[in-house]
Tab-separated table of C-alpha atoms and ligand atoms in Angstrom:
chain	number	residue	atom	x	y	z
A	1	UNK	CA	69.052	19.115	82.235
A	2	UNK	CA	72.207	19.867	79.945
A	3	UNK	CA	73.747	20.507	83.280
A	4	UNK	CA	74.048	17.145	84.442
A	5	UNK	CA	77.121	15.782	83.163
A	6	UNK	CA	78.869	12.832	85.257
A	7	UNK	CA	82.517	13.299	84.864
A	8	UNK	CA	84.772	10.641	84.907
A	9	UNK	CA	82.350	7.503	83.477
A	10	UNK	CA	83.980	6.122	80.269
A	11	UNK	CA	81.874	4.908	77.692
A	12	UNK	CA	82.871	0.948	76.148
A	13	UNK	CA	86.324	0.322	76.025
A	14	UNK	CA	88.935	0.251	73.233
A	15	UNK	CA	89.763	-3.064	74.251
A	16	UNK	CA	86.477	-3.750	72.579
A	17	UNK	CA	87.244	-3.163	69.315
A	18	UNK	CA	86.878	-5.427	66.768
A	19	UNK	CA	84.628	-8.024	68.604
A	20	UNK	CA	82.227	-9.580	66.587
A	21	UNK	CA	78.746	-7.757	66.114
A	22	UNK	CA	75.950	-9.771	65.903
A	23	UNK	CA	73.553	-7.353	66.119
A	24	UNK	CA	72.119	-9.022	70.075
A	25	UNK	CA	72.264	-7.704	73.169
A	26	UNK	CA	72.726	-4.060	72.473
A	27	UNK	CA	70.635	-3.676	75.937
A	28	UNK	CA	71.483	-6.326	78.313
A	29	UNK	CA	69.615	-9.574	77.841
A	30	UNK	CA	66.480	-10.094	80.084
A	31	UNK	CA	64.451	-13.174	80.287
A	32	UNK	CA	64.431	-16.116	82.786
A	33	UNK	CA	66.769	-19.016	83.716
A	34	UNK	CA	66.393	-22.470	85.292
A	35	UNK	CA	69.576	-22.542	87.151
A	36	UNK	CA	69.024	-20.543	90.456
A	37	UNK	CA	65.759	-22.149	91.460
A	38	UNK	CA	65.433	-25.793	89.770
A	39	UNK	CA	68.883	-26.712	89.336
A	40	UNK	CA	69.541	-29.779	87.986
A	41	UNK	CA	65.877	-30.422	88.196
A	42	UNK	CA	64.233	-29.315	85.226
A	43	UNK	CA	62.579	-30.428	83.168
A	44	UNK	CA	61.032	-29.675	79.463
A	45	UNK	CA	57.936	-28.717	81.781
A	46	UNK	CA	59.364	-25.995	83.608
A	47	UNK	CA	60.478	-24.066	81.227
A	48	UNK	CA	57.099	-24.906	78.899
A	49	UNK	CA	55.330	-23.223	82.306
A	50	UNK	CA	58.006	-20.642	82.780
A	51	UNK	CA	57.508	-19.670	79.035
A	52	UNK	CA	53.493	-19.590	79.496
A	53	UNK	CA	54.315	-17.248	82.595
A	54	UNK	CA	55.874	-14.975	80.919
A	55	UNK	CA	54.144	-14.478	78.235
A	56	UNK	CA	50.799	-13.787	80.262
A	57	UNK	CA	51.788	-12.081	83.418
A	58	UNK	CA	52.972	-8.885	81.973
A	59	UNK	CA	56.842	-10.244	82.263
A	60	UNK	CA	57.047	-10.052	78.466
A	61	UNK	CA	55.755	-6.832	78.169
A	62	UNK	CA	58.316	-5.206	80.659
A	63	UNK	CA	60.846	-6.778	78.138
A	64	UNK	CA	61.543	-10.229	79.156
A	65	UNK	CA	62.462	-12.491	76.323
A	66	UNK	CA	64.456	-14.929	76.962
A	67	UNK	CA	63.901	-18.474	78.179
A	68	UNK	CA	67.577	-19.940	79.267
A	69	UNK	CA	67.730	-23.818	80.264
A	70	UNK	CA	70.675	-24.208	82.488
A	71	UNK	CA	72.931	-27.328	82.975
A	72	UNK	CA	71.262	-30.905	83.278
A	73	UNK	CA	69.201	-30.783	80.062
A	74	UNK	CA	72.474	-33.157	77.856
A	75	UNK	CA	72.402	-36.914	76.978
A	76	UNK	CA	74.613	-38.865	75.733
A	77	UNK	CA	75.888	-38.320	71.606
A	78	UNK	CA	74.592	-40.747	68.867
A	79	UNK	CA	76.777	-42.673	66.486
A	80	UNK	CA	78.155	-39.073	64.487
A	81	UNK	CA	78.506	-37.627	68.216
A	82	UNK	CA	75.481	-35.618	68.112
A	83	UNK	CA	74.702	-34.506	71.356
A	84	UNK	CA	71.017	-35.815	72.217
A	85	UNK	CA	68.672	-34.709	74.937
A	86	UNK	CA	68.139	-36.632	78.156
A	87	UNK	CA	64.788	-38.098	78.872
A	88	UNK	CA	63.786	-35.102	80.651
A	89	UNK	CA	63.775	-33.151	77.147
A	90	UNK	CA	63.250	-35.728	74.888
A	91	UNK	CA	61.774	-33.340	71.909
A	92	UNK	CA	64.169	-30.356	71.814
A	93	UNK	CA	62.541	-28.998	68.734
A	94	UNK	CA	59.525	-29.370	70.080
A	95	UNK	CA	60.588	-27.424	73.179
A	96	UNK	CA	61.976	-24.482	71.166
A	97	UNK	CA	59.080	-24.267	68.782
A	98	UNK	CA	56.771	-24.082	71.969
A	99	UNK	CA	58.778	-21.103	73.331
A	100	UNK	CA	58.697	-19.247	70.263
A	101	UNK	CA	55.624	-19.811	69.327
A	102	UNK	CA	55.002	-17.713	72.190
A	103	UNK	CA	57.257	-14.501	70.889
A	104	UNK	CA	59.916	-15.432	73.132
A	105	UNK	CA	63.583	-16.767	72.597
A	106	UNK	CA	64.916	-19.557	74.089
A	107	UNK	CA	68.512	-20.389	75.232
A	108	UNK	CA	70.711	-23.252	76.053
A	109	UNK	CA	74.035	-23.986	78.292
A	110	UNK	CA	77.518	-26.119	77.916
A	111	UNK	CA	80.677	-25.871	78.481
A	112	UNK	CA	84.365	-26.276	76.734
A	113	UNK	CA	85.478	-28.955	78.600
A	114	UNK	CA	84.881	-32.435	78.640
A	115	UNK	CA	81.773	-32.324	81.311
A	116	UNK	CA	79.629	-29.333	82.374
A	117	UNK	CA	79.368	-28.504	86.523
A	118	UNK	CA	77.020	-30.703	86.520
A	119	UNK	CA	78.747	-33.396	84.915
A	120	UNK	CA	76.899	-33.716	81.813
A	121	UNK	CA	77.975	-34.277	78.734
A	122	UNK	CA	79.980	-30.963	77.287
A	123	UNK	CA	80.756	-29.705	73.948
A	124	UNK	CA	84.889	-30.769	74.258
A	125	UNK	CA	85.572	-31.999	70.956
A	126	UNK	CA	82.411	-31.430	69.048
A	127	UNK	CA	82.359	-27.421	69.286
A	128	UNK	CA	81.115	-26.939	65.752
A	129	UNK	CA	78.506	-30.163	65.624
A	130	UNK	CA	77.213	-28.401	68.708
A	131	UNK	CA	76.735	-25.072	67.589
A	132	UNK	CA	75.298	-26.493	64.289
A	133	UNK	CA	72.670	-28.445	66.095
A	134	UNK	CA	71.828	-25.360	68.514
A	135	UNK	CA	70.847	-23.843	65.762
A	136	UNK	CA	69.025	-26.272	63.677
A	137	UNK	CA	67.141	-26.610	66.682
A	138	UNK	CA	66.778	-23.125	66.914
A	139	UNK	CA	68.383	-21.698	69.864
A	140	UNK	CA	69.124	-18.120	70.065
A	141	UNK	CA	71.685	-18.061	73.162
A	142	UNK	CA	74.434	-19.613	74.630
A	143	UNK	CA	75.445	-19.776	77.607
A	144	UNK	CA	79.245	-21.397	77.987
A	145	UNK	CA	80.172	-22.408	81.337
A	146	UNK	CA	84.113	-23.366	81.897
A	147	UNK	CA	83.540	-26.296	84.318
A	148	UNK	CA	85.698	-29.272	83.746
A	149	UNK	CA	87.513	-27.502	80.594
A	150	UNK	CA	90.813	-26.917	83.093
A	151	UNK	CA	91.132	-30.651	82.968
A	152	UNK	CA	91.599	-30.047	78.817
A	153	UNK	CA	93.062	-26.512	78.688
A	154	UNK	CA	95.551	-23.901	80.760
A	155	UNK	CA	93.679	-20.678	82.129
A	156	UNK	CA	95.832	-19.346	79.628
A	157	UNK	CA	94.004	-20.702	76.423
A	158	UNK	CA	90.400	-19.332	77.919
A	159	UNK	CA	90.136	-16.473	75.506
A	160	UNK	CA	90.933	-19.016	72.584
A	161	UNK	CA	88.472	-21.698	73.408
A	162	UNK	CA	86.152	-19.118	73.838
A	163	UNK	CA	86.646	-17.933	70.381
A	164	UNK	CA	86.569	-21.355	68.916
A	165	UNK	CA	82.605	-21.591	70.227
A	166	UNK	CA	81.754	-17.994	69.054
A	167	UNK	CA	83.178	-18.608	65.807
A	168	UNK	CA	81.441	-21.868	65.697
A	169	UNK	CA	78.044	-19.739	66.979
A	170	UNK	CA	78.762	-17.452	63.980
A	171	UNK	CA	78.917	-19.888	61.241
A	172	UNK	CA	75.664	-21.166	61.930
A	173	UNK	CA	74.363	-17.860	60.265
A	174	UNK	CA	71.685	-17.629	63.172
A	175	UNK	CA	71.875	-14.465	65.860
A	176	UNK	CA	73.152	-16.274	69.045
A	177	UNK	CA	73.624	-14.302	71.993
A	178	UNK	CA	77.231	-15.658	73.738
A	179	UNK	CA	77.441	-15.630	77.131
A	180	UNK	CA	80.454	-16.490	79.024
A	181	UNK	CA	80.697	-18.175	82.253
A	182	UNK	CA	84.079	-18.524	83.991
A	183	UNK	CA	83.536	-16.611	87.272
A	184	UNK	CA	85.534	-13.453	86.276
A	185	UNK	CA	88.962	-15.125	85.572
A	186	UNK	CA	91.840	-13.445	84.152
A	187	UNK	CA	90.115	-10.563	84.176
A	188	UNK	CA	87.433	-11.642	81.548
A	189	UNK	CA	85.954	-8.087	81.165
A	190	UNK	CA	89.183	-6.988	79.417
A	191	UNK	CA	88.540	-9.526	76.705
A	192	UNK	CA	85.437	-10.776	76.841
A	193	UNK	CA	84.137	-8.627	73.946
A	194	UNK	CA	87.162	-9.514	71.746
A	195	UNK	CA	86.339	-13.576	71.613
A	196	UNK	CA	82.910	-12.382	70.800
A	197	UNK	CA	81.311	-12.270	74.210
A	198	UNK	CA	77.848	-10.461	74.548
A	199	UNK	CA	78.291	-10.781	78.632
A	200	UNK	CA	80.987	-12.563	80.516
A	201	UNK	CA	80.393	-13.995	84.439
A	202	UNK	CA	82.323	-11.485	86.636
A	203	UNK	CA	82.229	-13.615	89.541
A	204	UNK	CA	81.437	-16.545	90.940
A	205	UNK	CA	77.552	-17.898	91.899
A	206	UNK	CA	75.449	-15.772	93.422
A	207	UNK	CA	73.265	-17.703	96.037
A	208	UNK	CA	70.017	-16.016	97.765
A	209	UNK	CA	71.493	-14.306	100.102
A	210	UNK	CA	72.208	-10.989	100.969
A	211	UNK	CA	75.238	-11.172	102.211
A	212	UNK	CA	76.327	-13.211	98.797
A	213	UNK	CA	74.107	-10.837	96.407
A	214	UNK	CA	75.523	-7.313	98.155
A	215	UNK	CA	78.784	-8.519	97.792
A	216	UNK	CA	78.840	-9.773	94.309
A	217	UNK	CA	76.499	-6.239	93.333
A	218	UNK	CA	78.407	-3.933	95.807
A	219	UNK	CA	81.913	-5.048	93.950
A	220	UNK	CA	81.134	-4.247	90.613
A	221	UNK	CA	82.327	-1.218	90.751
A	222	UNK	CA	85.525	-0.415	88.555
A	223	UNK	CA	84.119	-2.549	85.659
A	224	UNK	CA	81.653	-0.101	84.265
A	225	UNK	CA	84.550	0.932	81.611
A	226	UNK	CA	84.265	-2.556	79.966
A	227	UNK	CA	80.662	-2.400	79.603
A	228	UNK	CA	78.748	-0.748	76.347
A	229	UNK	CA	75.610	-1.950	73.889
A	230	UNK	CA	76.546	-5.500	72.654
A	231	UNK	CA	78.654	-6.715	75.626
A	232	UNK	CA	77.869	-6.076	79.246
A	233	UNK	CA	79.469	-7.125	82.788
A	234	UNK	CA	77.204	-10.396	84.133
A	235	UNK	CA	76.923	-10.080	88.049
A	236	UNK	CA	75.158	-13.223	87.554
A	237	UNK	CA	71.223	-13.892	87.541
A	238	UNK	CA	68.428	-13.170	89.878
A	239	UNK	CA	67.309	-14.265	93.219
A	240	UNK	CA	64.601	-12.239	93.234
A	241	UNK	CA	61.538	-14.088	94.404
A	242	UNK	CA	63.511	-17.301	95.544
A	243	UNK	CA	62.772	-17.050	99.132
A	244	UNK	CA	66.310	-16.121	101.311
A	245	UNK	CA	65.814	-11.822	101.457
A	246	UNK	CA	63.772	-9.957	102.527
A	247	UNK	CA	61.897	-7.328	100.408
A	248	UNK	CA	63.997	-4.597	101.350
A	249	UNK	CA	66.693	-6.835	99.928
A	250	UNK	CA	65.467	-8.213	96.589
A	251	UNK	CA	64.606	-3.922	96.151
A	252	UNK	CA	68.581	-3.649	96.869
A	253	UNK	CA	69.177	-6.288	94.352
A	254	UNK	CA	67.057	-5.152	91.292
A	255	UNK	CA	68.243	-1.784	91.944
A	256	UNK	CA	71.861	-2.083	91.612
A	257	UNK	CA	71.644	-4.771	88.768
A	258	UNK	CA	69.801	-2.068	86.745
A	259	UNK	CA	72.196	0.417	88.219
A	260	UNK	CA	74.526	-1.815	86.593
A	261	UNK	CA	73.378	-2.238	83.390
A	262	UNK	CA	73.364	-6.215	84.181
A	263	UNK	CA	71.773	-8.627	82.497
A	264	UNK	CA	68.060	-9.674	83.857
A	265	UNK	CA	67.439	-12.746	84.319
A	266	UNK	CA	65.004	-13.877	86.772
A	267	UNK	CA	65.915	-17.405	88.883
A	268	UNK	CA	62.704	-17.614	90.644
A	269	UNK	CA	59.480	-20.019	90.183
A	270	UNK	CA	57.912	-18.122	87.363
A	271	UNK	CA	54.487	-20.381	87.930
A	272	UNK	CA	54.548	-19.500	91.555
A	273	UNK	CA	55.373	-16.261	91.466
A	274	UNK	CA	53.627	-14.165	94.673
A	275	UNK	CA	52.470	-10.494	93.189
A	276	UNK	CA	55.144	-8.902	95.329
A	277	UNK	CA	57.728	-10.467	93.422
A	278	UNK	CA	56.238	-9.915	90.144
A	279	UNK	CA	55.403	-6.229	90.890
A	280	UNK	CA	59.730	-6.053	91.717
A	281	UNK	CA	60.670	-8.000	88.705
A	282	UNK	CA	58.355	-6.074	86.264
A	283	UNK	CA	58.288	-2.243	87.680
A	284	UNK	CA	59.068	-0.475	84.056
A	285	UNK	CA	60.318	2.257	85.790
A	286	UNK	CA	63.253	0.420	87.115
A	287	UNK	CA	63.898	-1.799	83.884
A	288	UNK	CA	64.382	1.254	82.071
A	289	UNK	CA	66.956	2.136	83.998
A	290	UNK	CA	68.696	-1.194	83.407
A	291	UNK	CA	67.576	-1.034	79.818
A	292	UNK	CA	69.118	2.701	78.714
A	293	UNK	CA	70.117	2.919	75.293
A	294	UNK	CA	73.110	4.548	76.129
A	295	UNK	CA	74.324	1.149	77.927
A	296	UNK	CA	76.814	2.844	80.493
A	297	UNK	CA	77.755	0.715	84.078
A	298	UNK	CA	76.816	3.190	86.674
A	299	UNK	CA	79.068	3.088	89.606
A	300	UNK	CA	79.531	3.808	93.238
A	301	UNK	CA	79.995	8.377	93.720
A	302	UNK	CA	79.923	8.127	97.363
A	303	UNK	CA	80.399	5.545	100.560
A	304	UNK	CA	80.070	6.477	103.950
A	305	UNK	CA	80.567	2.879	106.215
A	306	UNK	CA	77.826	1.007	105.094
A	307	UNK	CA	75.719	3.264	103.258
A	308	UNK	CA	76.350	3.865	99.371
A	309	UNK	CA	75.573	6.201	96.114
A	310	UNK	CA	75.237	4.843	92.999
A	311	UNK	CA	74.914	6.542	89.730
A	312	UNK	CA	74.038	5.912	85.870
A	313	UNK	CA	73.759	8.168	83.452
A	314	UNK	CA	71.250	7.830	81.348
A	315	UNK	CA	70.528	8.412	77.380
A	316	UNK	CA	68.242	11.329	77.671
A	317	UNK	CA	70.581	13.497	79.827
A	318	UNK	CA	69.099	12.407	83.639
A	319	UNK	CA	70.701	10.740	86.055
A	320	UNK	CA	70.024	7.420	87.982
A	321	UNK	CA	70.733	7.672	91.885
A	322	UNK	CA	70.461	4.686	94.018
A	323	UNK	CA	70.726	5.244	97.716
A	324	UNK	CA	71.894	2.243	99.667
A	325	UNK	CA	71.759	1.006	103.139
A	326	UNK	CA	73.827	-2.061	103.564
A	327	UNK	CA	74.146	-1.727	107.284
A	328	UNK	CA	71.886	-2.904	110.088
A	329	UNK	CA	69.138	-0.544	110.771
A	330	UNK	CA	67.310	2.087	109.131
A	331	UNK	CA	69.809	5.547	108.152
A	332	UNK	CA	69.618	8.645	106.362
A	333	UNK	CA	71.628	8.651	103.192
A	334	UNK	CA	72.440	12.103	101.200
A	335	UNK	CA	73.401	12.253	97.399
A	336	UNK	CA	75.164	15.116	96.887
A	337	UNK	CA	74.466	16.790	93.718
A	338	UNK	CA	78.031	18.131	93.302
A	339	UNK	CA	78.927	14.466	92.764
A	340	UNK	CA	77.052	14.165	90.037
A	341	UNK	CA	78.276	17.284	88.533
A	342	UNK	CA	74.663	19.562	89.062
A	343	UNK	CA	74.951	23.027	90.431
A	344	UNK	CA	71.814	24.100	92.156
A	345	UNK	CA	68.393	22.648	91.743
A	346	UNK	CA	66.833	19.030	90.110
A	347	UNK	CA	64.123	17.106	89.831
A	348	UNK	CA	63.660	14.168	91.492
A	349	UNK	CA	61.518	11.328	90.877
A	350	UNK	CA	61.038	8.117	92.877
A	351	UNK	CA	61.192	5.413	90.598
A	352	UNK	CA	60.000	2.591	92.946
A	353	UNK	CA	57.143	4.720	94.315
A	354	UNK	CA	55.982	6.068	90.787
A	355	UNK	CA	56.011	9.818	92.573
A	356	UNK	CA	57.647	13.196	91.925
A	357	UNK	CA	59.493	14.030	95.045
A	358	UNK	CA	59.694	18.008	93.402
A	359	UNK	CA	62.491	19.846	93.045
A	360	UNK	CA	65.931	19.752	95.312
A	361	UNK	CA	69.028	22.517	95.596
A	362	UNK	CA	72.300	20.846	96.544
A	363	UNK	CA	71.455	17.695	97.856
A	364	UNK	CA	68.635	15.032	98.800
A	365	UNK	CA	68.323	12.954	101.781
A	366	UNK	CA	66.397	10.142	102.648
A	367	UNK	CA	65.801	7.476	105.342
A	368	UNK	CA	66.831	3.833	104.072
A	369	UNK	CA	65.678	1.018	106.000
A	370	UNK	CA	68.707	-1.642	106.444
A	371	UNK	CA	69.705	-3.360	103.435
A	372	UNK	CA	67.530	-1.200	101.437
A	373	UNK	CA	67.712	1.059	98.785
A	374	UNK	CA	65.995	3.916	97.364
A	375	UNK	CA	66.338	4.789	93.285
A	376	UNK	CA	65.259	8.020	91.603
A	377	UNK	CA	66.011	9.531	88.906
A	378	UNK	CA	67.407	13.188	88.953
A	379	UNK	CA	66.327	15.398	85.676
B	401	GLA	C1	78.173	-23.140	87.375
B	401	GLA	C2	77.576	-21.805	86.925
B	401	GLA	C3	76.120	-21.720	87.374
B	401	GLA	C4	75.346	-22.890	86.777
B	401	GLA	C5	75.993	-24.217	87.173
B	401	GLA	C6	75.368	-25.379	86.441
B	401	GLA	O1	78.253	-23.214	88.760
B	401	GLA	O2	78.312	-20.728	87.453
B	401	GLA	O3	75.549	-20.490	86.966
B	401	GLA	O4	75.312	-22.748	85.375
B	401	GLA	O5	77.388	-24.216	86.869
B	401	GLA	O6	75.983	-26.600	86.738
């Protein structure tokens, strides 16, 4: 097992020093978020059911925690400009209490500038009244989404008005996980950690779409030395479930987001969930993979036209393959153990199959359907 040693991944990045520890997110956060499926929709009733789901279909128990309300939740602000709820949350508190009464954590969304996406109400102006009500409320993440804030600021100022709501987040005394959300600009993985990000947006939306997902997934690599327990590269959330792939697909997508040590967040329906996209969203096997303790980005080893090897190195000394088929019909692709720095023979095990495949000299091959992927573990 010593053998395995996967030259040329660097762990964290110096860059990173001296951002602010608050003790979250030293795996990448996993939970649930309302954005991707109800949009501006949703309601205090949604994420009451989406809470309930997870907490009784075995999503909390594969380690999803957190309960994010997107955009479209603000009101307007009362006489001291606190922000208020719209009618479709009118008891925040109650909201909160709900979700962790449930032993899960709940999170909330605005943005720097004068008006979210969305055009609600945004925290321009009243940074630190908003991160004091957050957490009087209770919250226990942020996520801070640039919107309208170029009508306020230059690009230039992003890392300082990101600051300004971290430091905000801080003096609240309460853990809040801070995510950033400006699509990947000014290359926001080379200080995202500094201004206190836990994850920072490396791109912009995903949609439910392969061709969007692969893309956004597939072009990840190269980041994976900004990446390390506490702050982590955000690909964006999940479409798993949500109707536009097929299953070889949403396989290709929760593969290479663990691959990628990316945050988890499902977008999906959690109250109308079919079993096949639970048994995706919830195979332990495959979370741990995301999950590692050693938090490194795995990246792309080999390419040959459209089919792809990805690898991760994991905490206790194995290796994470995932074998990728992005073209259009079913292909053999061959990890190379050289690649991964093994000499002779490994263990293989097939980590969405729950099966040994036995043991391997040199090399491995297998057939992956198009747009699929295959992930095992080599020990
Ligand atoms: C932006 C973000 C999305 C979502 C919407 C909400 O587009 O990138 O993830 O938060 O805003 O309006």
């Amino acid at each position: 097992m010593n053998k395995i040693m996967l030259i040329a991944f660097t762990v964290g990045s110096s860059l990173c020093a001296g951002a602010a520890d608050s003790g979250v997110a030293n795996t990448p956060p996993m939970g649930w978020n309302s954005w991707n499926h109800f949009a501006c929709k949703v309601t205090a009733d949604d994420v009451r059911a989406s809470a309930d789901a997870i907490a009784s279909n075995g999503m909390k128990d594969a380690g999803y925690v957190y309960v994010n309300i997107d955009d479209c939740w603000e009101g307007s602000r009362d006489e001291q400009g606190r922000i208020q709820p719209n009618q479709k949350f009118d008891d925040m508190k109650a909201l909160v209490d709900y979700v962790h009464s449930k032993g899960l954590k709940i999170g909330i969304y605005s943005s720097p500038g004068p008006k979210t996406c969305a055009k609600y109400e945004g925290s321009y102006g009243h940074e630190e009244q908003d991160a004091q009500q957050y957490a009087e409320w209770g919250f226990d993440y942020l996520k801070y989404d640039w919107c309208s804030a170029d009508k306020v600021y230059q690009q230039s100022q992003m890392p300082e008005v990101y600051k300004k709501m971290h430091d905000a987040l801080a003096r609240t005394g309460r853990p809040i996980v801070f995510s950033l959300c400006q699509y990947g600009y000014d290359r926001v993985w080379r200080w995202g950690a500094s201004v206190g990000g836990n994850l920072w947006r490396t791109t912009e939306d995903i949609s439910d779409h392969y061709d969007r997902m692969s893309v956004i997934g597939f072009d990840q690599d190269g980041l994976e030395s900004f990446a390390a327990p506490g702050h982590w590269n955000d690909p964006d959330m999940l479409e798993v479930g949500n109707g536009g792939m097929n299953h070889d697909e949403y396989i290709t997508h929760m593969s290479l987001w663990s691959l990628l040590a990316a945050p988890l967040l499902a977008g999906n329906d959690l109250s109308k969930m079919m079993p096949e996209t639970l048994s995706i969203l919830t195979n332990k096997e495959v979370i741990a993979i995301d999950q590692d303790t050693k938090g490194i980005q795995g990246r792309r080893i080999a390419r040959e036209g459209p089919l792809e090897v990805w690898a991760k190195p994991l905490a206790d000394g194995g290796v994470a393959v995932g074998l990728f088929n992005r073209g259009e019909s079913t292909n053999p692709v061959t990890v190379n153990f050289k690649d991964l720095g093994v000499h002779g023979s490994a263990k293989l095990r097939d980590l969405w199959k729950h099966k040994e495949l036995g043991s391997f000299k040199d090399s491995y091959t297998e057939e992956v359907p198009r747009h699929g992927a295959v992930l095992i573990k080599i020990q």
